[in-house]
Short mmCIF file of C-alpha atoms and ligand atoms in Angstrom, two decimals:
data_model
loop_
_atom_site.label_atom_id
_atom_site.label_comp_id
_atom_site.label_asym_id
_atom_site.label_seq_id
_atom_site.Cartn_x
_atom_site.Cartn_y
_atom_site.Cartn_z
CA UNK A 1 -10.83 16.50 -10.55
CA UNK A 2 -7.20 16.10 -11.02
CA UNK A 3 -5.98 18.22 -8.33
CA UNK A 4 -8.90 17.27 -6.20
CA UNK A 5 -7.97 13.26 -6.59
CA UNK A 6 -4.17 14.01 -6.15
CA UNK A 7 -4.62 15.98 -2.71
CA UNK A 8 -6.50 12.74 -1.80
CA UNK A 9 -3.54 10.64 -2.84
CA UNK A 10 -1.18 12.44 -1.30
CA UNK A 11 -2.60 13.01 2.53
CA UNK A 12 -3.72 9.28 2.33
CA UNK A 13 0.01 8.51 1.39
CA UNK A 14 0.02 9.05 5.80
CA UNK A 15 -2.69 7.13 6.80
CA UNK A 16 -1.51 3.78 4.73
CA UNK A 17 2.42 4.51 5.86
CA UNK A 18 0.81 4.80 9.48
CA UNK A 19 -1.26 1.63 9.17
CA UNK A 20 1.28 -0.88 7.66
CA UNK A 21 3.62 0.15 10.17
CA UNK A 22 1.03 -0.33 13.02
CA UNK A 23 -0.05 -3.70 11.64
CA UNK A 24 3.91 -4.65 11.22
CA UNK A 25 4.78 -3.59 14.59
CA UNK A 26 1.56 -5.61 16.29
CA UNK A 27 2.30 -8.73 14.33
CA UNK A 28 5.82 -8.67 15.39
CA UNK A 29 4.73 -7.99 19.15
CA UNK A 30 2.44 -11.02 18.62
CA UNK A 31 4.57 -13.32 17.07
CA UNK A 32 7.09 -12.32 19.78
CA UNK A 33 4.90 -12.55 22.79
CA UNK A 34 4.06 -15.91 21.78
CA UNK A 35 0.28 -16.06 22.40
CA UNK A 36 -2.49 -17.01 20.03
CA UNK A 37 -3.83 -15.14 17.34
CA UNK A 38 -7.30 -13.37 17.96
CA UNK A 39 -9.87 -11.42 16.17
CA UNK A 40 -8.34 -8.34 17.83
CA UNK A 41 -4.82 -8.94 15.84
CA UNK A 42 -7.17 -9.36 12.55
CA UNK A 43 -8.62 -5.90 13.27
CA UNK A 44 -4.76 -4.46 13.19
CA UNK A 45 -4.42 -5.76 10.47
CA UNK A 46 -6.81 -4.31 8.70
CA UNK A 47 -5.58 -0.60 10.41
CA UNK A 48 -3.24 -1.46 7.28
CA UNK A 49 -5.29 -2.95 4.47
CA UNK A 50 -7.94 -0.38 4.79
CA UNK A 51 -5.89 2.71 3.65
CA UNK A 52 -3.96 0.62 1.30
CA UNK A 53 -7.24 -0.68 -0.44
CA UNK A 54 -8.76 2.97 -0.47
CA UNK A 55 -4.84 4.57 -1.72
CA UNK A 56 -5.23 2.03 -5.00
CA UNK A 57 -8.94 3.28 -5.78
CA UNK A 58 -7.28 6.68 -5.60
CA UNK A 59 -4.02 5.80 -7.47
CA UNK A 60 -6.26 3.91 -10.71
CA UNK A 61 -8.10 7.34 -10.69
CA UNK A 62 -5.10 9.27 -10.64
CA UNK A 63 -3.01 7.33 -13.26
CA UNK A 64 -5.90 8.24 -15.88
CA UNK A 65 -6.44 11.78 -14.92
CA UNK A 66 -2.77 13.21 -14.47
CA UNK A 67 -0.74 14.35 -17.06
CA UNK A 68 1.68 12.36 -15.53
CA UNK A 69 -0.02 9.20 -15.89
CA UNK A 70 -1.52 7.09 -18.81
CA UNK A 71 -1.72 10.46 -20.65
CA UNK A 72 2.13 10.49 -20.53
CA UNK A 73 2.89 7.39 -22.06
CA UNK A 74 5.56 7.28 -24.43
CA UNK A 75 8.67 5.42 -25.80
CA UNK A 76 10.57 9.05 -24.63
CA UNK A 77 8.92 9.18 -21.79
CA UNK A 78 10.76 5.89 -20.33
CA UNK A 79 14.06 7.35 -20.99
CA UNK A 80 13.55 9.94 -18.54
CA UNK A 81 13.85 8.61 -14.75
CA UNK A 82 10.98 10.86 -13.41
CA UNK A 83 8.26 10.30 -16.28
CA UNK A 84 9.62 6.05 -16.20
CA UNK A 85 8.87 6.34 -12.30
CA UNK A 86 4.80 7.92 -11.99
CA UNK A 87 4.03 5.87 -15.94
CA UNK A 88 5.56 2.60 -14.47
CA UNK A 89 7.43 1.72 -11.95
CA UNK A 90 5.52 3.14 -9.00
CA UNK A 91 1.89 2.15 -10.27
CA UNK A 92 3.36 -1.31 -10.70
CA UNK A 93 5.42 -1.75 -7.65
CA UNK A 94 2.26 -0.35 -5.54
CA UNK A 95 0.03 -2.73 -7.05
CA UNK A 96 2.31 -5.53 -5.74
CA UNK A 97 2.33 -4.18 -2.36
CA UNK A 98 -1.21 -4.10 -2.26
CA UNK A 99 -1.35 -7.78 -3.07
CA UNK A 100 0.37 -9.06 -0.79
CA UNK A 101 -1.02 -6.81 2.20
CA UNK A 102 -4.18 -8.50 0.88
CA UNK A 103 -2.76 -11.88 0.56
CA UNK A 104 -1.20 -11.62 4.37
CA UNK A 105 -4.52 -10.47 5.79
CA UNK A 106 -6.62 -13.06 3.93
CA UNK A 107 -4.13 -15.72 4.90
CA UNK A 108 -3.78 -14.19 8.46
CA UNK A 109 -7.99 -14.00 9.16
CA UNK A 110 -8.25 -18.03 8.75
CA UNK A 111 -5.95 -18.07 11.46
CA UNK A 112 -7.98 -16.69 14.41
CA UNK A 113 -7.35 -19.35 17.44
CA UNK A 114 -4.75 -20.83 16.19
CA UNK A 115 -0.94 -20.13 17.47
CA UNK A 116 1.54 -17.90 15.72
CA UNK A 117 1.07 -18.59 12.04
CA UNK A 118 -1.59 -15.10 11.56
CA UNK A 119 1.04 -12.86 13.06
CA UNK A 120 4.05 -14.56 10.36
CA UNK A 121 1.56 -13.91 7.84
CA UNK A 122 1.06 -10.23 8.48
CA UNK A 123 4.90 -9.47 9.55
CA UNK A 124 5.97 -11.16 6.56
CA UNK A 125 3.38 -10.30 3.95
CA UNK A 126 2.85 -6.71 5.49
CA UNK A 127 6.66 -6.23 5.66
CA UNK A 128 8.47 -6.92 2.67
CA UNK A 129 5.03 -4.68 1.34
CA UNK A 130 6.32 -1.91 3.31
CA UNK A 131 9.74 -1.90 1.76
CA UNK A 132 8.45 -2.16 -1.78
CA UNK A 133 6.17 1.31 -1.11
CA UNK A 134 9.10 2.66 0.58
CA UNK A 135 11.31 2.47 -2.36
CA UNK A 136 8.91 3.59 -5.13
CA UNK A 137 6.99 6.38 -3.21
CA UNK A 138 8.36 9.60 -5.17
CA UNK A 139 10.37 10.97 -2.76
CA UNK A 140 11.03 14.28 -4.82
CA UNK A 141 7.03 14.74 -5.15
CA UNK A 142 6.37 14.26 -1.27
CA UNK A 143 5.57 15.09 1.25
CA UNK A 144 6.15 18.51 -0.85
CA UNK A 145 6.74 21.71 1.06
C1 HEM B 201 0.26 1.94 -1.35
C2 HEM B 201 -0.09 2.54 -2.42
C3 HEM B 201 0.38 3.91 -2.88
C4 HEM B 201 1.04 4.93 -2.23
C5 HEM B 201 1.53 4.94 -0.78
C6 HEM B 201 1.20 6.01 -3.18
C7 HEM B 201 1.83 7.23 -2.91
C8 HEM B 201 1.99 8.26 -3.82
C9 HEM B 201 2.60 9.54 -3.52
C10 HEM B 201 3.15 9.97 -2.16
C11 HEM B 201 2.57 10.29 -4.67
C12 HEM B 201 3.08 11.74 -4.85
C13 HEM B 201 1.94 12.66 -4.59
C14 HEM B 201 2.32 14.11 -4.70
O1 HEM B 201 2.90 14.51 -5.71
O2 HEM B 201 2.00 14.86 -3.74
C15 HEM B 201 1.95 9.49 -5.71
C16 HEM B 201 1.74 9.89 -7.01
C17 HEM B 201 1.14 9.12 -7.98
N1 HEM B 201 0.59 7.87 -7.82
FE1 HEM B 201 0.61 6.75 -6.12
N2 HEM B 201 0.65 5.64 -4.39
C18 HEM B 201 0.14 4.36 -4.25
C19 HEM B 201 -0.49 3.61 -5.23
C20 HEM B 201 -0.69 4.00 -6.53
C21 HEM B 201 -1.30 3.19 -7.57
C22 HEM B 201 -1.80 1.76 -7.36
C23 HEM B 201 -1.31 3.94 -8.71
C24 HEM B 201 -1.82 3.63 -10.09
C25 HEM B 201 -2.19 2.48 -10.54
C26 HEM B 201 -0.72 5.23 -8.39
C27 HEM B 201 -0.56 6.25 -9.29
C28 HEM B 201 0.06 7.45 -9.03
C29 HEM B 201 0.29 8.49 -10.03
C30 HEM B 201 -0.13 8.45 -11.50
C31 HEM B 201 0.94 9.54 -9.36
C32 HEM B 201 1.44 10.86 -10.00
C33 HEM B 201 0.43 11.93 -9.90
C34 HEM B 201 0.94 13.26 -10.42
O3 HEM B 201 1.98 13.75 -9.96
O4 HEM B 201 0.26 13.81 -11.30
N3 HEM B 201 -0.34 5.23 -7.05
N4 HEM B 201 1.60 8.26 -5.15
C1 HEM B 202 -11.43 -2.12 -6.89
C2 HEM B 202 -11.19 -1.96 -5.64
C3 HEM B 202 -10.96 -3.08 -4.63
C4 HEM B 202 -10.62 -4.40 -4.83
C5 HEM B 202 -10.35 -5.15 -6.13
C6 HEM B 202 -10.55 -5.01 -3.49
C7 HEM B 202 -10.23 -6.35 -3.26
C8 HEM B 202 -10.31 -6.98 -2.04
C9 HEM B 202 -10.09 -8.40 -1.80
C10 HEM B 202 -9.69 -9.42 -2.88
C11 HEM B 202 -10.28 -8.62 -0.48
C12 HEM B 202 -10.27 -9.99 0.16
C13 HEM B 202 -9.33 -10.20 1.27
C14 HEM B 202 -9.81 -11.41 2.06
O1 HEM B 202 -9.64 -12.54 1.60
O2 HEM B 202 -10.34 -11.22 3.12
C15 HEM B 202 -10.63 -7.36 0.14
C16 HEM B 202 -10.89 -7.17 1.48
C17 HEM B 202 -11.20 -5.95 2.05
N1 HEM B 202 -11.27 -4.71 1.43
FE1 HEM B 202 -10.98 -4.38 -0.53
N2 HEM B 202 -10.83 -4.05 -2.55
C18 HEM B 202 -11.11 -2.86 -3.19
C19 HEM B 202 -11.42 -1.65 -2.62
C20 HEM B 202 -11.65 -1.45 -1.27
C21 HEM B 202 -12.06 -0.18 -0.69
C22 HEM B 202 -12.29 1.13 -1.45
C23 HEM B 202 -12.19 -0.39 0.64
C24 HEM B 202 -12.65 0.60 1.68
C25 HEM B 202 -11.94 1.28 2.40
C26 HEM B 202 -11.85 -1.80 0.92
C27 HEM B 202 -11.88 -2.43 2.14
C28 HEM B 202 -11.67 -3.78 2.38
C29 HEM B 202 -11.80 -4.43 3.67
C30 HEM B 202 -12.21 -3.76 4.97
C31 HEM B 202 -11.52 -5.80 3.47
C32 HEM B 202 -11.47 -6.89 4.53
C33 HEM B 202 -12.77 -7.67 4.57
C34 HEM B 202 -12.59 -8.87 5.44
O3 HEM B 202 -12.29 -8.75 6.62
O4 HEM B 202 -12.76 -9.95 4.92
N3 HEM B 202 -11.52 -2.40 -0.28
N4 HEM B 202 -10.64 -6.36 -0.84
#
């Protein structure tokens, strides 16, 4: 189960980097181009909230089977920079970024037919998303080799 759910994790770890950054480039194209926002720009958008949405089903599993998860807890365990990163800091900082890629695509979607304000949703929501998984993705853990 464990190894099974954090194989998942991982390889899915490319399809949601791949998929923000396709949503974040479109939206910037759009909002750039000038030109209304359509259905079509919703549907990159959700080339990014799909994996993301699917990674945090993955990443709830994963925090209560790994024995670097839940199961690690401990007052110790947050004095150590490794342990503090997979107990806290990445769960949490993930969860954020997964709120507000849902926040920019809900906000974007009521936006269909109107001018530029669904693409400024998804550059900016999508965006400052991607920098937050950026910075807490553990870097020493992955890709692996
Ligand atoms: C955008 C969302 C996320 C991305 C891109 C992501 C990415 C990653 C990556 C690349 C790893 C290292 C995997 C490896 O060692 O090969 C990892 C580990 C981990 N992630 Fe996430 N994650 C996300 C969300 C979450 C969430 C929401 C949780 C929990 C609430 C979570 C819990 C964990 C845990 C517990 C590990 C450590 C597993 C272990 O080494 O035993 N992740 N994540
Ligand atoms: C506990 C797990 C999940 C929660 C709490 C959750 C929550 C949400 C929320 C709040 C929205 C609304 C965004 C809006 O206003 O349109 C949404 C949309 C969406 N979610 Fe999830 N989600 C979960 C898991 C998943 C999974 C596993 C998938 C499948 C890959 C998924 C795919 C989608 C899609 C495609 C939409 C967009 C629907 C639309 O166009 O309105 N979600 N989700």
């Amino acid at each position: 189960m464990y190894t099974g759910i954090l194989h998942l994790h991982s390889y899915m770890t490319y399809l949601v980097l791949l998929g923000v950054l396709i949503s974040f480039a479109a939206a910037l194209a759009g909002l750039f181009g000038n030109r209304p926002f359509t259905d079509k720009d919703r549907k990159l958008g959700l080339l990014g909230l799909i994996p993301v949405h699917l990674q945090w089903v993955f990443g709830i599993i994963l925090y209560f089977v790994s024995p670097n998860g839940l199961k690690n807890f401990s007052g110790e365990a947050m004095g150590d920079p490794t342990s503090r990163l997979y107990i806290l800091e990445h769960p949490l900082t993930m969860i954020i970024a997964v709120i507000l890629i849902t926040v920019g695509y809900s906000r974007a979607k009521r936006q269909i037919g109107t001018e530029s304000k669904g693409f400024k949703s998804i550059a900016i929501f999508y965006g400052i998303a991607l920098l937050l998984i950026l910075i807490r993705i553990p870097w020493n853990a992955w890709p692996g080799n």
